């Protein structure tokens, strides 16, 4: 998906929100630099790539390599400590997939202000929330045949539910080689290798950095090692909107697992906002 003009306010809001979070000084200087960059915006790029560039600039300005570190640690620890409360509800692999999708609501982008409220609402009513796009059956069929799977993670907290799904995949296919992809550097509340190791993902998958600090997975910016693993993977499981935005035009066996969080994505997928989606990439 290429850059959409409706995403412009979100890009600015993310910079303002993070500057407030870390109590950045000289904000006028920061905003002027961001506006100068936005004035030369290349609309052929994806939104995740632009967001990553802005976030890189912001980190440099405030002199902090991970402004969301405390928030990420809080949510990772919270869900690790409470995972038993969720696990007893997950009777089937399909349940685990659904919970992994629901956990994608744990996000701190500028259009998603009610994180704690949405977490309580979604997890309290999981049995009554359907998958609007439901390709879980072909996903499980492809997993059963796969020798190599690349699972592209997304947000903090959410990764605890990803771990449950990766663990189940490992049980289904003990000899399958599973990679868990993380961002090369901190960007908003997305997972890095530090987060993946913190929640114990390394017990079930090989953690692989994509070598980049964009939101999502901008393949042209990822490392050669990551791209080789991506190309060889029989199945790619991609979590979140940013991964969809950056990989939706790829000719690859990808399954996108996400909660639809904005009108742009809702229109693109033909569903309502806050829909649960497990969508197989269409062949090209």
Short mmCIF file of C-alpha atoms in Angstrom, two decimals:
data_model
loop_
_atom_site.label_atom_id
_atom_site.label_comp_id
_atom_site.label_asym_id
_atom_site.label_seq_id
_atom_site.Cartn_x
_atom_site.Cartn_y
_atom_site.Cartn_z
CA UNK A 1 0.00 0.00 0.00
CA UNK A 2 1.35 3.38 -1.00
CA UNK A 3 1.10 6.48 1.17
CA UNK A 4 -2.46 7.77 1.64
CA UNK A 5 -3.19 11.44 2.31
CA UNK A 6 -5.49 10.44 5.18
CA UNK A 7 -2.38 9.14 6.98
CA UNK A 8 -0.73 12.57 7.10
CA UNK A 9 -2.38 13.75 10.36
CA UNK A 10 -1.34 10.48 12.04
CA UNK A 11 2.30 10.96 11.10
CA UNK A 12 2.34 14.41 12.69
CA UNK A 13 0.34 13.28 15.74
CA UNK A 14 2.79 10.44 16.40
CA UNK A 15 5.69 12.90 16.55
CA UNK A 16 3.79 15.25 18.88
CA UNK A 17 2.65 12.41 21.12
CA UNK A 18 6.15 10.97 21.50
CA UNK A 19 7.65 14.41 22.14
CA UNK A 20 5.11 14.88 24.95
CA UNK A 21 5.80 11.41 26.31
CA UNK A 22 9.51 12.09 26.76
CA UNK A 23 9.07 15.79 27.60
CA UNK A 24 11.30 16.80 24.70
CA UNK A 25 12.86 20.25 24.74
CA UNK A 26 13.06 22.65 21.76
CA UNK A 27 9.93 21.10 20.26
CA UNK A 28 9.44 23.94 17.81
CA UNK A 29 12.80 23.07 16.24
CA UNK A 30 11.81 19.41 16.07
CA UNK A 31 8.44 20.14 14.47
CA UNK A 32 9.98 22.50 11.91
CA UNK A 33 12.40 19.76 10.85
CA UNK A 34 9.58 17.24 10.57
CA UNK A 35 7.48 19.67 8.53
CA UNK A 36 10.43 20.33 6.21
CA UNK A 37 10.69 16.58 5.58
CA UNK A 38 6.95 16.23 5.14
CA UNK A 39 7.03 19.05 2.60
CA UNK A 40 9.21 16.82 0.40
CA UNK A 41 7.17 13.68 1.01
CA UNK A 42 7.50 10.90 -1.55
CA UNK A 43 4.01 9.46 -1.95
CA UNK A 44 5.39 6.36 -3.66
CA UNK A 45 6.68 5.20 -0.28
CA UNK A 46 4.57 3.30 2.22
CA UNK A 47 3.23 4.89 5.40
CA UNK A 48 5.38 2.60 7.63
CA UNK A 49 8.54 3.77 5.88
CA UNK A 50 7.67 7.46 6.32
CA UNK A 51 6.71 6.89 9.96
CA UNK A 52 10.05 5.18 10.58
CA UNK A 53 11.96 8.09 9.06
CA UNK A 54 10.11 10.59 11.24
CA UNK A 55 10.66 8.48 14.34
CA UNK A 56 14.36 8.20 13.59
CA UNK A 57 14.56 12.00 13.42
CA UNK A 58 12.68 12.33 16.70
CA UNK A 59 14.96 9.88 18.52
CA UNK A 60 18.00 11.78 17.34
CA UNK A 61 16.49 15.09 18.49
CA UNK A 62 15.66 13.89 22.01
CA UNK A 63 18.78 11.76 22.40
CA UNK A 64 16.86 8.61 23.36
CA UNK A 65 17.14 5.33 21.46
CA UNK A 66 13.86 3.86 22.79
CA UNK A 67 11.30 6.41 24.09
CA UNK A 68 8.66 3.70 24.65
CA UNK A 69 10.92 1.29 26.57
CA UNK A 70 9.09 1.65 29.90
CA UNK A 71 5.68 1.24 28.25
CA UNK A 72 6.84 -1.84 26.35
CA UNK A 73 8.29 -3.41 29.48
CA UNK A 74 5.09 -2.68 31.43
CA UNK A 75 2.78 -4.38 28.91
CA UNK A 76 5.14 -7.30 28.27
CA UNK A 77 5.39 -7.97 32.01
CA UNK A 78 1.65 -7.42 32.57
CA UNK A 79 0.58 -10.03 30.01
CA UNK A 80 3.26 -12.50 31.04
CA UNK A 81 1.97 -12.32 34.62
CA UNK A 82 -1.69 -12.68 33.58
CA UNK A 83 -1.36 -15.13 30.71
CA UNK A 84 -2.91 -17.98 32.71
CA UNK A 85 -6.16 -15.98 32.80
CA UNK A 86 -6.30 -16.07 29.02
CA UNK A 87 -4.83 -19.49 28.30
CA UNK A 88 -7.63 -21.45 29.96
CA UNK A 89 -10.05 -20.02 27.37
CA UNK A 90 -7.96 -21.20 24.44
CA UNK A 91 -9.17 -24.72 23.76
CA UNK A 92 -8.19 -25.01 20.10
CA UNK A 93 -5.50 -23.72 17.77
CA UNK A 94 -8.18 -21.54 16.16
CA UNK A 95 -8.76 -19.93 19.58
CA UNK A 96 -5.06 -19.16 19.91
CA UNK A 97 -5.02 -17.54 16.46
CA UNK A 98 -8.01 -15.42 17.41
CA UNK A 99 -6.43 -14.25 20.66
CA UNK A 100 -3.21 -13.43 18.82
CA UNK A 101 -5.24 -11.26 16.45
CA UNK A 102 -7.15 -9.59 19.30
CA UNK A 103 -3.86 -8.73 21.00
CA UNK A 104 -3.03 -6.53 18.02
CA UNK A 105 -5.26 -3.93 19.71
CA UNK A 106 -2.32 -3.23 22.07
CA UNK A 107 -0.99 -0.24 20.15
CA UNK A 108 0.04 3.35 20.79
CA UNK A 109 -0.41 5.00 17.43
CA UNK A 110 -2.02 8.46 17.48
CA UNK A 111 -5.48 7.33 16.30
CA UNK A 112 -5.76 4.67 19.00
CA UNK A 113 -6.27 6.44 22.30
CA UNK A 114 -8.21 3.90 24.39
CA UNK A 115 -5.72 1.07 24.66
CA UNK A 116 -6.61 -0.19 28.16
CA UNK A 117 -10.36 0.16 27.54
CA UNK A 118 -10.19 -1.74 24.26
CA UNK A 119 -8.08 -4.50 25.83
CA UNK A 120 -10.68 -5.07 28.54
CA UNK A 121 -13.60 -4.91 26.08
CA UNK A 122 -12.10 -7.22 23.45
CA UNK A 123 -10.79 -9.91 25.79
CA UNK A 124 -13.96 -9.94 27.89
CA UNK A 125 -16.15 -10.66 24.86
CA UNK A 126 -13.89 -12.81 22.69
CA UNK A 127 -16.41 -15.61 22.22
CA UNK A 128 -18.84 -13.19 20.56
CA UNK A 129 -16.41 -11.40 18.23
CA UNK A 130 -16.14 -13.15 14.83
CA UNK A 131 -13.29 -12.97 12.35
CA UNK A 132 -14.59 -10.69 9.61
CA UNK A 133 -12.06 -12.19 7.19
CA UNK A 134 -11.37 -15.78 8.22
CA UNK A 135 -8.58 -17.67 6.47
CA UNK A 136 -7.58 -19.61 9.58
CA UNK A 137 -8.29 -23.01 8.00
CA UNK A 138 -5.93 -22.53 5.02
CA UNK A 139 -3.36 -21.04 7.42
CA UNK A 140 -3.37 -24.17 9.56
CA UNK A 141 -3.24 -26.37 6.45
CA UNK A 142 -0.18 -24.47 5.18
CA UNK A 143 1.50 -24.69 8.59
CA UNK A 144 1.10 -28.48 8.53
CA UNK A 145 3.04 -28.60 5.23
CA UNK A 146 5.69 -25.99 6.03
CA UNK A 147 9.35 -26.68 6.68
CA UNK A 148 10.16 -23.01 7.34
CA UNK A 149 7.92 -20.30 8.84
CA UNK A 150 8.68 -16.61 9.34
CA UNK A 151 6.46 -14.96 11.95
CA UNK A 152 6.64 -11.15 11.77
CA UNK A 153 5.82 -9.67 15.16
CA UNK A 154 4.36 -6.27 15.87
CA UNK A 155 3.69 -4.69 19.27
CA UNK A 156 4.63 -5.05 22.92
CA UNK A 157 2.19 -7.07 25.04
CA UNK A 158 0.84 -8.59 21.86
CA UNK A 159 4.06 -10.58 21.59
CA UNK A 160 3.01 -12.65 24.62
CA UNK A 161 0.06 -13.99 22.61
CA UNK A 162 2.30 -14.43 19.57
CA UNK A 163 4.45 -16.67 21.76
CA UNK A 164 1.46 -18.92 22.48
CA UNK A 165 0.76 -19.27 18.76
CA UNK A 166 4.41 -19.92 17.93
CA UNK A 167 4.53 -22.51 20.72
CA UNK A 168 1.46 -24.25 19.27
CA UNK A 169 2.99 -24.19 15.77
CA UNK A 170 6.15 -25.77 17.19
CA UNK A 171 4.04 -28.50 18.77
CA UNK A 172 2.22 -29.09 15.47
CA UNK A 173 5.43 -29.12 13.43
CA UNK A 174 8.39 -29.99 15.73
CA UNK A 175 10.86 -30.20 12.84
CA UNK A 176 9.71 -26.96 11.20
CA UNK A 177 12.21 -24.12 11.43
CA UNK A 178 10.44 -21.09 12.90
CA UNK A 179 11.83 -17.56 12.79
CA UNK A 180 10.38 -14.65 14.74
CA UNK A 181 11.09 -11.32 13.02
CA UNK A 182 11.63 -8.13 15.04
CA UNK A 183 12.58 -4.53 14.21
CA UNK A 184 16.26 -3.75 13.92
CA UNK A 185 15.90 -0.68 16.16
CA UNK A 186 13.20 0.71 18.44
CA UNK A 187 10.25 2.34 16.68
CA UNK A 188 7.22 3.36 18.79
CA UNK A 189 6.07 0.26 20.75
CA UNK A 190 7.14 -2.35 18.17
CA UNK A 191 9.13 -5.39 19.25
CA UNK A 192 12.90 -5.56 19.16
CA UNK A 193 15.14 -8.51 20.01
CA UNK A 194 15.24 -7.29 23.62
CA UNK A 195 11.44 -7.59 23.88
CA UNK A 196 11.34 -11.02 22.24
CA UNK A 197 13.96 -12.42 24.63
CA UNK A 198 12.21 -10.78 27.61
CA UNK A 199 8.99 -12.74 26.97
CA UNK A 200 10.81 -16.01 26.16
CA UNK A 201 10.12 -16.19 22.44
CA UNK A 202 13.62 -17.61 21.91
CA UNK A 203 12.47 -20.91 23.48
CA UNK A 204 10.26 -21.64 20.47
CA UNK A 205 11.70 -19.66 17.54
CA UNK A 206 14.91 -18.20 16.23
CA UNK A 207 14.75 -14.44 16.71
CA UNK A 208 15.82 -12.54 13.62
CA UNK A 209 16.23 -8.77 13.36
CA UNK A 210 15.06 -7.26 10.08
CA UNK A 211 17.89 -4.74 10.33
CA UNK A 212 15.61 -1.73 9.89
CA UNK A 213 13.76 0.82 12.02
CA UNK A 214 10.68 1.31 9.87
CA UNK A 215 7.26 0.38 11.12
CA UNK A 216 6.22 -2.89 9.50
CA UNK A 217 8.57 -4.70 7.11
CA UNK A 218 9.94 -2.51 4.31
CA UNK A 219 11.84 -5.22 2.44
CA UNK A 220 14.06 -2.82 0.49
CA UNK A 221 15.45 -1.56 3.81
CA UNK A 222 15.90 -4.93 5.53
CA UNK A 223 19.17 -6.83 5.88
CA UNK A 224 20.39 -9.40 3.37
CA UNK A 225 20.14 -12.11 6.04
CA UNK A 226 16.52 -11.24 6.77
CA UNK A 227 15.53 -11.11 3.10
CA UNK A 228 17.08 -14.55 2.51
CA UNK A 229 15.00 -16.02 5.34
CA UNK A 230 11.91 -14.24 4.02
CA UNK A 231 12.40 -15.58 0.49
CA UNK A 232 12.95 -19.16 1.66
CA UNK A 233 10.04 -19.26 4.14
CA UNK A 234 7.17 -21.54 3.11
CA UNK A 235 4.74 -19.45 5.18
CA UNK A 236 4.95 -15.86 6.42
CA UNK A 237 2.65 -14.81 9.26
CA UNK A 238 2.54 -11.01 9.43
CA UNK A 239 1.01 -9.22 12.41
CA UNK A 240 -0.52 -5.75 12.36
CA UNK A 241 -1.48 -2.97 9.97
CA UNK A 242 2.05 -1.76 9.29
CA UNK A 243 3.10 -5.21 8.07
CA UNK A 244 0.02 -5.29 5.86
CA UNK A 245 0.76 -1.83 4.47
CA UNK A 246 4.35 -2.75 3.64
CA UNK A 247 3.80 -6.31 2.34
CA UNK A 248 0.32 -6.27 0.77
CA UNK A 249 1.73 -6.11 -2.77
CA UNK A 250 4.16 -9.00 -2.30
CA UNK A 251 3.73 -12.22 -4.29
CA UNK A 252 4.30 -14.52 -1.33
CA UNK A 253 2.41 -17.02 0.83
CA UNK A 254 1.60 -14.49 3.57
CA UNK A 255 -1.15 -14.56 6.17
CA UNK A 256 -2.00 -11.16 7.65
CA UNK A 257 -3.31 -11.19 11.23
CA UNK A 258 -4.59 -7.84 12.47
CA UNK A 259 -7.24 -5.67 14.06
CA UNK A 260 -8.40 -2.96 11.65
CA UNK A 261 -7.67 0.32 13.43
CA UNK A 262 -8.42 3.08 10.94
CA UNK A 263 -10.77 4.06 8.14
CA UNK A 264 -8.06 3.85 5.48
CA UNK A 265 -7.43 0.18 6.24
CA UNK A 266 -11.15 -0.51 6.66
CA UNK A 267 -11.86 0.86 3.19
CA UNK A 268 -8.92 -1.01 1.67
CA UNK A 269 -10.03 -4.36 3.11
CA UNK A 270 -13.75 -3.71 2.73
CA UNK A 271 -14.54 -4.23 6.43
CA UNK A 272 -15.52 -2.13 9.45
CA UNK A 273 -13.04 -0.58 11.85
CA UNK A 274 -12.00 -2.88 14.74
CA UNK A 275 -12.70 -5.95 12.62
CA UNK A 276 -10.63 -9.08 13.34
CA UNK A 277 -8.82 -10.25 10.22
CA UNK A 278 -6.90 -13.37 9.20
CA UNK A 279 -6.31 -12.80 5.50
CA UNK A 280 -4.32 -14.95 3.07
CA UNK A 281 -2.38 -12.97 0.51
CA UNK A 282 -3.99 -13.25 -2.89
CA UNK A 283 -1.83 -14.79 -5.61
CA UNK A 284 -0.55 -12.38 -8.24
#
